[in-house]
Coordinates of C-alpha atoms in Angstrom, one line a residue:
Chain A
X615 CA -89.0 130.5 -34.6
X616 CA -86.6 127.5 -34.8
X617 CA -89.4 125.3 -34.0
X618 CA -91.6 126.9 -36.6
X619 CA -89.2 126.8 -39.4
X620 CA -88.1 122.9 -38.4
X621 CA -91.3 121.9 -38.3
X622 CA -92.9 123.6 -41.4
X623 CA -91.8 121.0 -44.1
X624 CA -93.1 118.3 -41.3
X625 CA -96.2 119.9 -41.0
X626 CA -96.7 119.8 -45.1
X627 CA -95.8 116.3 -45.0
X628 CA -98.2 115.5 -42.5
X629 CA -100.9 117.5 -44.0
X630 CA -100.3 115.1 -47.2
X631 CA -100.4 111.8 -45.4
X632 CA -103.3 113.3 -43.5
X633 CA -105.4 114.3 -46.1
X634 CA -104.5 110.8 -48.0
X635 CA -105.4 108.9 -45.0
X636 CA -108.8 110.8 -44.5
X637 CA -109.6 110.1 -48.5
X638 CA -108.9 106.4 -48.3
X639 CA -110.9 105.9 -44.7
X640 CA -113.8 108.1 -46.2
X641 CA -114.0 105.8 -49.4
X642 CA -114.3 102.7 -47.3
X643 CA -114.9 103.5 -43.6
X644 CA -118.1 106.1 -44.5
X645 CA -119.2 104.8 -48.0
X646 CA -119.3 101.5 -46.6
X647 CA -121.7 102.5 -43.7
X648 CA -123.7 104.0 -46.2
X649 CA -124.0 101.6 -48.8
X650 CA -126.7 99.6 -46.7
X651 CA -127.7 97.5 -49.7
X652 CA -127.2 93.7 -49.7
X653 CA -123.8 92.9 -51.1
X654 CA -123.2 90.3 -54.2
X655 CA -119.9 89.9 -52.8
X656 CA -119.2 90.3 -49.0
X657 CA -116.6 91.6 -47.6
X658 CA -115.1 88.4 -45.8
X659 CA -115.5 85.9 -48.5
X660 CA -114.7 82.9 -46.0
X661 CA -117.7 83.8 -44.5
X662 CA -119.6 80.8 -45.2
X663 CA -122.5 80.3 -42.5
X664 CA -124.8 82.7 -44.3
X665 CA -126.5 82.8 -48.3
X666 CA -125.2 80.3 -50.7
X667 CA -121.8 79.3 -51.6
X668 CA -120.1 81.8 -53.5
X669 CA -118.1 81.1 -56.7
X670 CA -114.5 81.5 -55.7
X671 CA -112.7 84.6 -56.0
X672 CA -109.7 85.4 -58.6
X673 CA -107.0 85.6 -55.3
X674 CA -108.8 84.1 -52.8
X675 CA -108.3 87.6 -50.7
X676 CA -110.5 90.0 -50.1
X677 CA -109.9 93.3 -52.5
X678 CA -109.4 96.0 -49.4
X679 CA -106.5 93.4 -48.2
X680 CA -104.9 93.0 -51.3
X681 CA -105.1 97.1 -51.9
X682 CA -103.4 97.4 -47.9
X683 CA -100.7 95.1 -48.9
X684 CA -99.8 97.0 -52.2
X685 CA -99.6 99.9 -49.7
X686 CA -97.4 98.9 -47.4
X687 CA -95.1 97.1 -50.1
X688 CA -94.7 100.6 -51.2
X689 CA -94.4 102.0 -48.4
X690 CA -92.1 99.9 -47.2
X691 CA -89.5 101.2 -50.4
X692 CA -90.4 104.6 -49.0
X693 CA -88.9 104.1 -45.5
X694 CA -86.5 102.1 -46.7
X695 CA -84.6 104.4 -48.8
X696 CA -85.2 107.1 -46.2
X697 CA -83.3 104.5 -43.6
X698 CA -80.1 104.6 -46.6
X699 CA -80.2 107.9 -47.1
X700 CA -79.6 107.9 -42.9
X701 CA -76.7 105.7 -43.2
X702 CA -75.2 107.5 -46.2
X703 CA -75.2 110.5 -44.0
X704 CA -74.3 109.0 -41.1
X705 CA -70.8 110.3 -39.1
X706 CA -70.5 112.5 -41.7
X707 CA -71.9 115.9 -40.3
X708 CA -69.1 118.4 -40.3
X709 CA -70.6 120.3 -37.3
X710 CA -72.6 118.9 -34.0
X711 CA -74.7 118.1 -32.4
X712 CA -74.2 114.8 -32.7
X713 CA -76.0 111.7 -32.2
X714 CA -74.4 111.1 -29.1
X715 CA -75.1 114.8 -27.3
X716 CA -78.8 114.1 -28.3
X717 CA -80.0 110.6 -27.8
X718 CA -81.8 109.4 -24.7
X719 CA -81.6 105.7 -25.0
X720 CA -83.7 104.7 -21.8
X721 CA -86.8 107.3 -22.8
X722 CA -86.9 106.1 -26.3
X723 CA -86.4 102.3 -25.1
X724 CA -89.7 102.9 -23.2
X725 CA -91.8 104.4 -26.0
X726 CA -90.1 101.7 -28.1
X727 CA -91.5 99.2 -25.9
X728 CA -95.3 101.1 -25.8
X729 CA -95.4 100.5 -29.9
X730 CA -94.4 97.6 -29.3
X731 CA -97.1 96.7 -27.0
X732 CA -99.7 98.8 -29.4
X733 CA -99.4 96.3 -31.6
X734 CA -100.8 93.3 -29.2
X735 CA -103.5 95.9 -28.3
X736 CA -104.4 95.9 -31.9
X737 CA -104.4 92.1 -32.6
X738 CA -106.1 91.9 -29.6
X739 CA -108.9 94.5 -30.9
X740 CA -109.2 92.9 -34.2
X741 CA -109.6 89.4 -32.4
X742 CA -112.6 90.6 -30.5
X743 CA -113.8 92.2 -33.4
X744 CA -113.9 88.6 -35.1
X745 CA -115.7 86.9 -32.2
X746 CA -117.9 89.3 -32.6
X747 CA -117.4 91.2 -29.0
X748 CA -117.9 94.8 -29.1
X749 CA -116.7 95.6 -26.5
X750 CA -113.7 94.3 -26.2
X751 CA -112.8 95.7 -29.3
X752 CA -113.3 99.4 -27.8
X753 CA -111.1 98.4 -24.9
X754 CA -108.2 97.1 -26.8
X755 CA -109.1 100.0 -29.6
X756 CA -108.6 103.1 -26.7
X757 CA -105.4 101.1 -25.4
X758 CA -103.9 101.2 -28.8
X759 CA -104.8 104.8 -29.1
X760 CA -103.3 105.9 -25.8
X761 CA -100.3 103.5 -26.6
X762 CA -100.4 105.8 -30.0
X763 CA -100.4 108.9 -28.5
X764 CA -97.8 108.2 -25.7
X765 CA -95.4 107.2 -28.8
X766 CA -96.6 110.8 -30.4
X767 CA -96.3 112.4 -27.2
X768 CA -92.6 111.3 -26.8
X769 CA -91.4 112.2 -30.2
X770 CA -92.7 115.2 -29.9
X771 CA -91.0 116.2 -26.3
X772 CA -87.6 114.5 -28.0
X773 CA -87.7 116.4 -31.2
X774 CA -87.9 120.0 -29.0
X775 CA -85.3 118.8 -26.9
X776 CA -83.5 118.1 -29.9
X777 CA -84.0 122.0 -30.9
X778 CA -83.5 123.2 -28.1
X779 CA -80.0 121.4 -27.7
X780 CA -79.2 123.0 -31.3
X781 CA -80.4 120.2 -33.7
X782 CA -82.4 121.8 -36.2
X783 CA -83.0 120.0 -39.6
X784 CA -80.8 123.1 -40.9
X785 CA -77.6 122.3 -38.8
X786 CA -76.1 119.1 -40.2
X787 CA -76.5 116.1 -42.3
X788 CA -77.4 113.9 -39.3
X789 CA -80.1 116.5 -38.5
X790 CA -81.8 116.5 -42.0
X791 CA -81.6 112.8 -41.9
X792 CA -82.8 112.2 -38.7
X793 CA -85.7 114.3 -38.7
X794 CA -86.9 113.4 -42.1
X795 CA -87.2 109.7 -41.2
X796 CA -88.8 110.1 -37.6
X797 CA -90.7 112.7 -38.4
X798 CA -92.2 110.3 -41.5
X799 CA -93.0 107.6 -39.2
X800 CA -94.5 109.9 -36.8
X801 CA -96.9 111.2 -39.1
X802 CA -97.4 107.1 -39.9
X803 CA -97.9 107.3 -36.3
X804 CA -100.3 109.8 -36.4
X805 CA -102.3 108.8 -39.2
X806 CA -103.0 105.3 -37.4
X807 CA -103.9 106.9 -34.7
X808 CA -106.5 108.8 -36.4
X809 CA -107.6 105.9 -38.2
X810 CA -108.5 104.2 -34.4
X811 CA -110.6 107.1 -33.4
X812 CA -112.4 106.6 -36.9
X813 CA -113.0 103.0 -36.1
X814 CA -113.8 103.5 -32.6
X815 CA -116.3 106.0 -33.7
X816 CA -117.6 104.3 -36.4
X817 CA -118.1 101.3 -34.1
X818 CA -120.7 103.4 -31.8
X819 CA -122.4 104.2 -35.7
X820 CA -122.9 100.1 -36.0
X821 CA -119.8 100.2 -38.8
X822 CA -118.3 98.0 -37.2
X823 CA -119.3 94.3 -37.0
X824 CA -118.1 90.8 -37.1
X825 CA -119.1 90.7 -40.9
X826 CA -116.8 93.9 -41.4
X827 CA -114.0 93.0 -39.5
X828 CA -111.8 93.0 -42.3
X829 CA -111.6 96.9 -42.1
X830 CA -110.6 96.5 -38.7
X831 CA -108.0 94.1 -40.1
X832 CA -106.8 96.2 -42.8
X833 CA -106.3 99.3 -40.3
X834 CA -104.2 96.7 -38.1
X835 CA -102.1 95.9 -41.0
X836 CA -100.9 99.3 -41.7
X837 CA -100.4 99.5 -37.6
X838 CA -98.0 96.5 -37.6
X839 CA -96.3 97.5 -40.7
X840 CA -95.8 101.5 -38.9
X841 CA -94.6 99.0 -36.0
X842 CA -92.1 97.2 -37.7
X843 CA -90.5 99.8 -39.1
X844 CA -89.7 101.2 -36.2
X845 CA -88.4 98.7 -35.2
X846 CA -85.7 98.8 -38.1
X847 CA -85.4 102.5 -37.0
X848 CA -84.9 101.8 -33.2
X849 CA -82.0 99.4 -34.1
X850 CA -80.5 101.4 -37.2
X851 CA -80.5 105.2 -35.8
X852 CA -80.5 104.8 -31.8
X853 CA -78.7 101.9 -30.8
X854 CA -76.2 101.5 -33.5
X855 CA -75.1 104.9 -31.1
X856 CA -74.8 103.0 -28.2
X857 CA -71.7 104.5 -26.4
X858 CA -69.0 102.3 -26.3
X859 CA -70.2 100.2 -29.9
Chain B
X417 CA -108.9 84.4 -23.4
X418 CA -108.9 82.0 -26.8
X419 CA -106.1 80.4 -27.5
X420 CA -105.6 82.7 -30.7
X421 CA -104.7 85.4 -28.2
X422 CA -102.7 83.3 -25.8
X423 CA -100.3 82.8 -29.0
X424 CA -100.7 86.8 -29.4
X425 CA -99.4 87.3 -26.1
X426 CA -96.5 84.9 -26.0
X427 CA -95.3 86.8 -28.8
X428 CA -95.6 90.2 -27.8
X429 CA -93.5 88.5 -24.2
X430 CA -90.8 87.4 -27.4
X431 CA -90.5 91.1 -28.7
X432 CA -90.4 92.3 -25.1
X433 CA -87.5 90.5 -24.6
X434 CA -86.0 90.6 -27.7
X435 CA -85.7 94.2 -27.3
X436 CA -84.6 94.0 -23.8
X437 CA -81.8 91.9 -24.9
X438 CA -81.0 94.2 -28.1
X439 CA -80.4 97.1 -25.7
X440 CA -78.4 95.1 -23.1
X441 CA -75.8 93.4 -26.3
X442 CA -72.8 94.6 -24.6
X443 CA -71.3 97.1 -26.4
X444 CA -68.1 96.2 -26.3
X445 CA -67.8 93.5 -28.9
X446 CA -66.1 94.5 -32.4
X447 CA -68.9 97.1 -34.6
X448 CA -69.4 95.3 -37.2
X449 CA -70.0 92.3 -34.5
X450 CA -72.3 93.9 -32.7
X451 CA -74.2 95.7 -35.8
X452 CA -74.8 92.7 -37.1
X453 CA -76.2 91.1 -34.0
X454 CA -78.8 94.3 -33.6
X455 CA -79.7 93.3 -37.6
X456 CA -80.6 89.9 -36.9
X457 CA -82.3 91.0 -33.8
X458 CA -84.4 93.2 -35.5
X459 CA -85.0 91.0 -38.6
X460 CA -86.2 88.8 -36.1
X461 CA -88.9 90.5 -34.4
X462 CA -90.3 91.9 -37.8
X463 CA -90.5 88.4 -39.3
X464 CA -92.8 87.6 -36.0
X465 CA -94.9 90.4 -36.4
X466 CA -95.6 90.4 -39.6
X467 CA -95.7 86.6 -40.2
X468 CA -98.3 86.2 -36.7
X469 CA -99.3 89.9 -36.2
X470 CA -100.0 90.1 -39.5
X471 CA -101.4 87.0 -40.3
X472 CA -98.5 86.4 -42.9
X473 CA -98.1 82.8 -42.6
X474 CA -102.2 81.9 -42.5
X475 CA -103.5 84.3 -45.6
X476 CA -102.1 83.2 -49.1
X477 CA -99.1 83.3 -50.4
X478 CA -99.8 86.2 -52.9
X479 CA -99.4 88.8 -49.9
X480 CA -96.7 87.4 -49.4
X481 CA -95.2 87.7 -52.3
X482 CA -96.2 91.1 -53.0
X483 CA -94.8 92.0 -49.9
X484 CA -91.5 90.2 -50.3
X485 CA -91.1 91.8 -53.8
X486 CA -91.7 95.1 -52.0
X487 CA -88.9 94.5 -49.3
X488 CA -86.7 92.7 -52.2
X489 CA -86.6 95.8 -53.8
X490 CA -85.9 98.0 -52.0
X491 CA -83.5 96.4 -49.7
X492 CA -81.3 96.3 -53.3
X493 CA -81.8 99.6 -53.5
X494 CA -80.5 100.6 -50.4
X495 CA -77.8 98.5 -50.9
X496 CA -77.1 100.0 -53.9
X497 CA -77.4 103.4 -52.7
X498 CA -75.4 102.9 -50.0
X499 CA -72.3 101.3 -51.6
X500 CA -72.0 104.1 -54.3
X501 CA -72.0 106.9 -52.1
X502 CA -69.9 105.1 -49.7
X503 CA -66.3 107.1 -49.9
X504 CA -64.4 104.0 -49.0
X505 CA -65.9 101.5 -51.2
X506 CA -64.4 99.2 -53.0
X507 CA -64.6 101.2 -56.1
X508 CA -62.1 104.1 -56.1
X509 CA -63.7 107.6 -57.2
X510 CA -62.0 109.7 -60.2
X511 CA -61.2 112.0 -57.5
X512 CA -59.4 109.3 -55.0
X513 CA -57.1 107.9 -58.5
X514 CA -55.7 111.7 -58.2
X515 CA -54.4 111.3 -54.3
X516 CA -53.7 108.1 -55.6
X517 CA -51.4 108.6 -58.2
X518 CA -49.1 111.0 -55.9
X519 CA -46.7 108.1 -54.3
X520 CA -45.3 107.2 -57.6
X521 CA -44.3 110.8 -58.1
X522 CA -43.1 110.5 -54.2
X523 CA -40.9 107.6 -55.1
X524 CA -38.9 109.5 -57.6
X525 CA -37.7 111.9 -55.1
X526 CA -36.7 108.9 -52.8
X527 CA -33.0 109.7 -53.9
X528 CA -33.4 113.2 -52.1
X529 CA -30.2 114.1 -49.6
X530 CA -32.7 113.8 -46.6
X531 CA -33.0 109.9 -47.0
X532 CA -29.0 109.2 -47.4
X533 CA -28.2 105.9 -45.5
X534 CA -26.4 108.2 -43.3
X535 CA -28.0 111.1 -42.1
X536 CA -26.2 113.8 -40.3
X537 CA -27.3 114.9 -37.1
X538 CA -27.9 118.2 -39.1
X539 CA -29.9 116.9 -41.1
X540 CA -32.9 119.0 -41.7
X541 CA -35.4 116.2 -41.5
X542 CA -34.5 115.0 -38.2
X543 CA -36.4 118.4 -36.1
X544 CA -39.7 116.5 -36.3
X545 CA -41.4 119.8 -36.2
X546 CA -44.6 119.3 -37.8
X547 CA -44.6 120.3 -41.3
X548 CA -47.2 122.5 -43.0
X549 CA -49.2 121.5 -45.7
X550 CA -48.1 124.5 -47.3
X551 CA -44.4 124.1 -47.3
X552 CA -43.1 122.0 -50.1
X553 CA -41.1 120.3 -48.3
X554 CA -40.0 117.4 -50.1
X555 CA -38.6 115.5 -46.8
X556 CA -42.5 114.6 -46.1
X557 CA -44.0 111.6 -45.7
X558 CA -45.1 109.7 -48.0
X559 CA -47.8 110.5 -50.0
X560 CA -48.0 114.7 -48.9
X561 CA -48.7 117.0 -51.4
X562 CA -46.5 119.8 -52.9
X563 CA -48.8 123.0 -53.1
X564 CA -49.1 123.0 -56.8
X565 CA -50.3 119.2 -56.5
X566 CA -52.7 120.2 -53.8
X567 CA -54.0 123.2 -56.2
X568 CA -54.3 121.0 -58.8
X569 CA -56.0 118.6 -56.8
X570 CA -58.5 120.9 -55.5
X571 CA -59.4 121.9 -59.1
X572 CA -60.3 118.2 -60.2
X573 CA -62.6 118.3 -56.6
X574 CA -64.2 121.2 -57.1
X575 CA -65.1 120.2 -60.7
X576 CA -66.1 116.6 -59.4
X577 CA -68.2 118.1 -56.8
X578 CA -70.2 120.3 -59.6
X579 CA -68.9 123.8 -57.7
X580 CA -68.9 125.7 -61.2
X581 CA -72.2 125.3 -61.6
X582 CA -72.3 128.1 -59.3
X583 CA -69.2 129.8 -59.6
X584 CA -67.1 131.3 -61.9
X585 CA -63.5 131.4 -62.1
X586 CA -63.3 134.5 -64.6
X587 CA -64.8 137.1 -62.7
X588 CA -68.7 136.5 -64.2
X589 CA -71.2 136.5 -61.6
X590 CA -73.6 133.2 -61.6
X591 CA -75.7 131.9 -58.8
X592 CA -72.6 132.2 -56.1
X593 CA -69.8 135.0 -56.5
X594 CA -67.2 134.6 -58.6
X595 CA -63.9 132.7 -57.4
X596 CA -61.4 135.1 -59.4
X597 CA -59.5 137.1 -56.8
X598 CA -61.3 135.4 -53.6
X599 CA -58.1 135.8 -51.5
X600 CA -57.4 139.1 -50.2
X601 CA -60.4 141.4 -52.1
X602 CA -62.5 143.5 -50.0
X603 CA -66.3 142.2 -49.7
X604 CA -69.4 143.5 -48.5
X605 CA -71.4 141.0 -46.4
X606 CA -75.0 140.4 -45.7
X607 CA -74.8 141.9 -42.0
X608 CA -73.6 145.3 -42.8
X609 CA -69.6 145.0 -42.6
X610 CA -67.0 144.6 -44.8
X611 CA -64.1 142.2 -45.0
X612 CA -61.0 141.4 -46.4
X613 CA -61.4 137.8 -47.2
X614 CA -58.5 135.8 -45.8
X615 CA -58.3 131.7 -45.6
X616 CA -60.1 131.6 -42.5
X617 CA -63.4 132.8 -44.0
X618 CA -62.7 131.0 -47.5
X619 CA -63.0 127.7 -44.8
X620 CA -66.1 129.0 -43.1
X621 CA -67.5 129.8 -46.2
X622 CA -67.2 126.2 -47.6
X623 CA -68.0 124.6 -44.0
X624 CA -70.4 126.9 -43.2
X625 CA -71.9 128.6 -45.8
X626 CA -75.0 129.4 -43.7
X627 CA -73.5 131.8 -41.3
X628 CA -73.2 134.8 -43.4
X629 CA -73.0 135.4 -47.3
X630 CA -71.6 138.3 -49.5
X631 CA -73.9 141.0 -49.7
X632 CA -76.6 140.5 -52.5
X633 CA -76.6 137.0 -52.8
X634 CA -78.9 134.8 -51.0
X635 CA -78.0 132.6 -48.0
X636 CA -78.9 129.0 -47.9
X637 CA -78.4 128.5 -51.8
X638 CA -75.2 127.7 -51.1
X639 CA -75.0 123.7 -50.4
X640 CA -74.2 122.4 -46.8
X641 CA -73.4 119.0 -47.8
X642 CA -71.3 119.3 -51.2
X643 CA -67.5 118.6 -49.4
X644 CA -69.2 115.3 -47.5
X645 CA -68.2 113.0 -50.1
X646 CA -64.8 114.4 -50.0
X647 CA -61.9 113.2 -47.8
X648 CA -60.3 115.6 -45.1
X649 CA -57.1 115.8 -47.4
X650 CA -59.5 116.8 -50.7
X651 CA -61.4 119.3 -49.3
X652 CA -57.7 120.9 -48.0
X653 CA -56.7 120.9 -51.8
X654 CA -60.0 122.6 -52.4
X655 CA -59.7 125.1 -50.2
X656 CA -55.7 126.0 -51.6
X657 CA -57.3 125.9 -55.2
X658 CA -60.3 128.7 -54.0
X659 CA -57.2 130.9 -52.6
X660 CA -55.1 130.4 -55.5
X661 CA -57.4 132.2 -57.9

């Protein structure tokens, strides 16, 4: 029951990012597979072997890349009034548990270091992409949705530890705080991940292709960006705890 | 392997040991030392990321920009958010002038028998029995309260930290019980018994206001968080203010 009333308002906010993710891949992921037309304007404009030479662009960028960096700008104000509202909070629970009971700092530095490594995965995926390899990109697109779901997997093992140990989002500032912003960037997690399965099974639809692989870039972009803010996180929330500090 | 990915990997070896070295910093060196070591850190492996990961530092500057203005933003916010609800900012609160003003009123009593040049070994002052807060005992220390101060005190908090808007002081039921008579009247509580409330549950009430609640009114409307912004010393006056009325 604890479980079920912590993770309810997760759930919601999952089920919003979800269902925003979903709308945004079906508009460019399946529309584009489906709009088999020949394009006045390709998708990588610096793709110059083929047709004849394009009047420049307003930017210079692609659209899709421009619309993925307005995202994460945004979203990067989202987590980063989330991390404040942590350190407002922070050592000021009136009752435990506190950090300190909770926190495994070897686990988490491992599944620190597998989103870290996702990340190379998913350059390395978008790089194939752009020679052109296929098949490469599925290997380095399956490692970075195994590095994904490790990451998922260990959040969700630490958050019912957490309960279990009495740290509901109920119990204390540091709770609500805590689980707010982790459980955002897990459902950031999550949404990337689903986002790699799309692509992966898009690519066995012939979606995805060296012309394309701007899509593949824009998905990496949002990966990187979930990435780096954990990064932030892992150094702001865990080991500003470090015993002893 | 390209040389694009070479460069990849090197970096991805940089984070690796970045965060290696972030969770070895020896925790002994001074907080603020140490904080800001994990901040540069950090700062560090995002710039990478996002300048090479992220193809930062090869698209066009317009990415960059919007992206800077996104972080800009946002990390003044935080900043801002964090310095005005931080209780020991520079900027002293209404509510911290009130403890403030006390020592002037403490140096008028300076002249009190108990601090005469030569203090007989009877002199009251001398037991070093802990004092408490209750007692008026103008022999404190220095900038202790005498109950009427604290009362007074306590009002000014609880109308700082918006208390009334729930609770009446004249007996008229709002969203919380009335305050008029707390000390001492027989209640009826959620789980079937009845008390006679006494200091001890006026503290768990305002601590804890989730563990049980007056029959008829609803648990969990009552704020967890409302006494964080207080000091230890304001949320005693508060709680001599609620048994005063």
């Amino acid at each position: 029951m604890i479980l079920a009333s912590t993770l309810s308002p997760l759930m919601g906010l999952a089920l919003v990012v979800a269902a925003f993710g979903v709308a945004v891949f079906t508009f460019y992921g399946i529309l584009g597979l489906v709009r088999k037309k020949p394009q006045t304007v390709p998708a990588v404009p610096d793709d110059q072997t083929e047709g004849p030479p394009k009047p420049p662009e307003g930017t210079g960028v692609p659209h899709i890349k421009l619309l993925w960096w307005a995202y994460i700008a945004s979203d990067c104000m989202l987590f980063g009034s989330l991390i404040a509202g942590y350190l407002v909070y922070k050592g000021r629970s009136l009752t435990g548990p506190w950090p300190l009971d909770v926190f495994d700092f070897q686990t988490t530095t491992i599944s620190t270091f597998i989103l870290l490594t996702s990340s190379l995965t998913m350059v390395l995926q978008l790089a194939a992409i752009q020679r052109g390899d296929l098949g490469k990109f599925r290997l380095w697109n399956v490692a970075t949705i195994l590095c994904g779901l490790v990451f998922l997997g260990y959040q969700v093992f630490e958050f019912s530890t957490f309960i279990e140990e009495g740290l509901t989002m109920q119990t204390n500032l540091f709770g609500a705080s805590f689980y707010l912003l982790t459980g955002f960037h897990g459902v950031h997690v999550a949404v990337g991940v689903l986002w790699m399965i799309l692509l992966l099974v898009h690519s066995f639809w012939g979606g995805v292709t060296k012309k394309k692989a701007v899509h593949v870039e824009v998905a990496g972009l949002y990966w990187h960006f979930v990435d780096v803010v954990w990064i932030v996180i892992f150094s702001v929330v865990y080991l500003m705890e470090m015993p002893g500090s | 392997m390209s040389n694009k990915n070479n460069n990849y990997l090197k970096i991805a070896v940089i984070l690796t040991l970045v965060t290696v070295v972030e969770v070895m910093l020896p925790s002994w060196s001074p907080q603020t030392v140490y904080n800001v070591l994990l901040l540069s850190l950090a700062a560090l492996k995002f710039w990478l990321v996002i300048q090479v990961y992220m193809h930062l530092k090869k698209d066009p500057a317009l990415l960059g920009w919007i992206f800077g203005m996104g972080v800009f933003l946002i990390a003044g916010s935080a900043w801002a958010i964090i310095v005005m609800l931080n209780p020991n900012a520079a900027q002293p609160s209404p509510r911290s002038e009130v403890a403030h003003q006390t020592p002037e009123v403490v140096e008028i009593e300076v002249a009190n028998p108990c601090h005469t040049p030569d203090p007989t070994p009877t002199n009251p002052c001398e037991g070093g029995e802990v004092v408490e807060m209750e007692v008026a005992n103008p022999c404190e220390g220095g900038n202790a309260l005498t109950k009427d101060e604290m009362i007074a005190l306590g009002e000014t908090v609880a109308t700082q930290l918006g208390c009334s808007a729930c609770h009446s002081v004249d007996g008229s039921r709002l969203v919380g019980p009335s305050w008029k008579g707390l000390l001492g009247r027989e209640q009826e509580m959620d789980d079937g018994t009845t008390i006679i409330v006494d200091t001890a549950y006026i503290r768990e009430s305002v601590l804890d206001p989730m563990k049980r609640a007056p029959k008829g009114f609803i648990k969990g409307m009552m704020p967890m968080g409302l006494t964080m912004t207080a000091s230890d010393e304001e949320v005693e006056a508060l709680l001599h203010y609620l048994a005063s009325l």
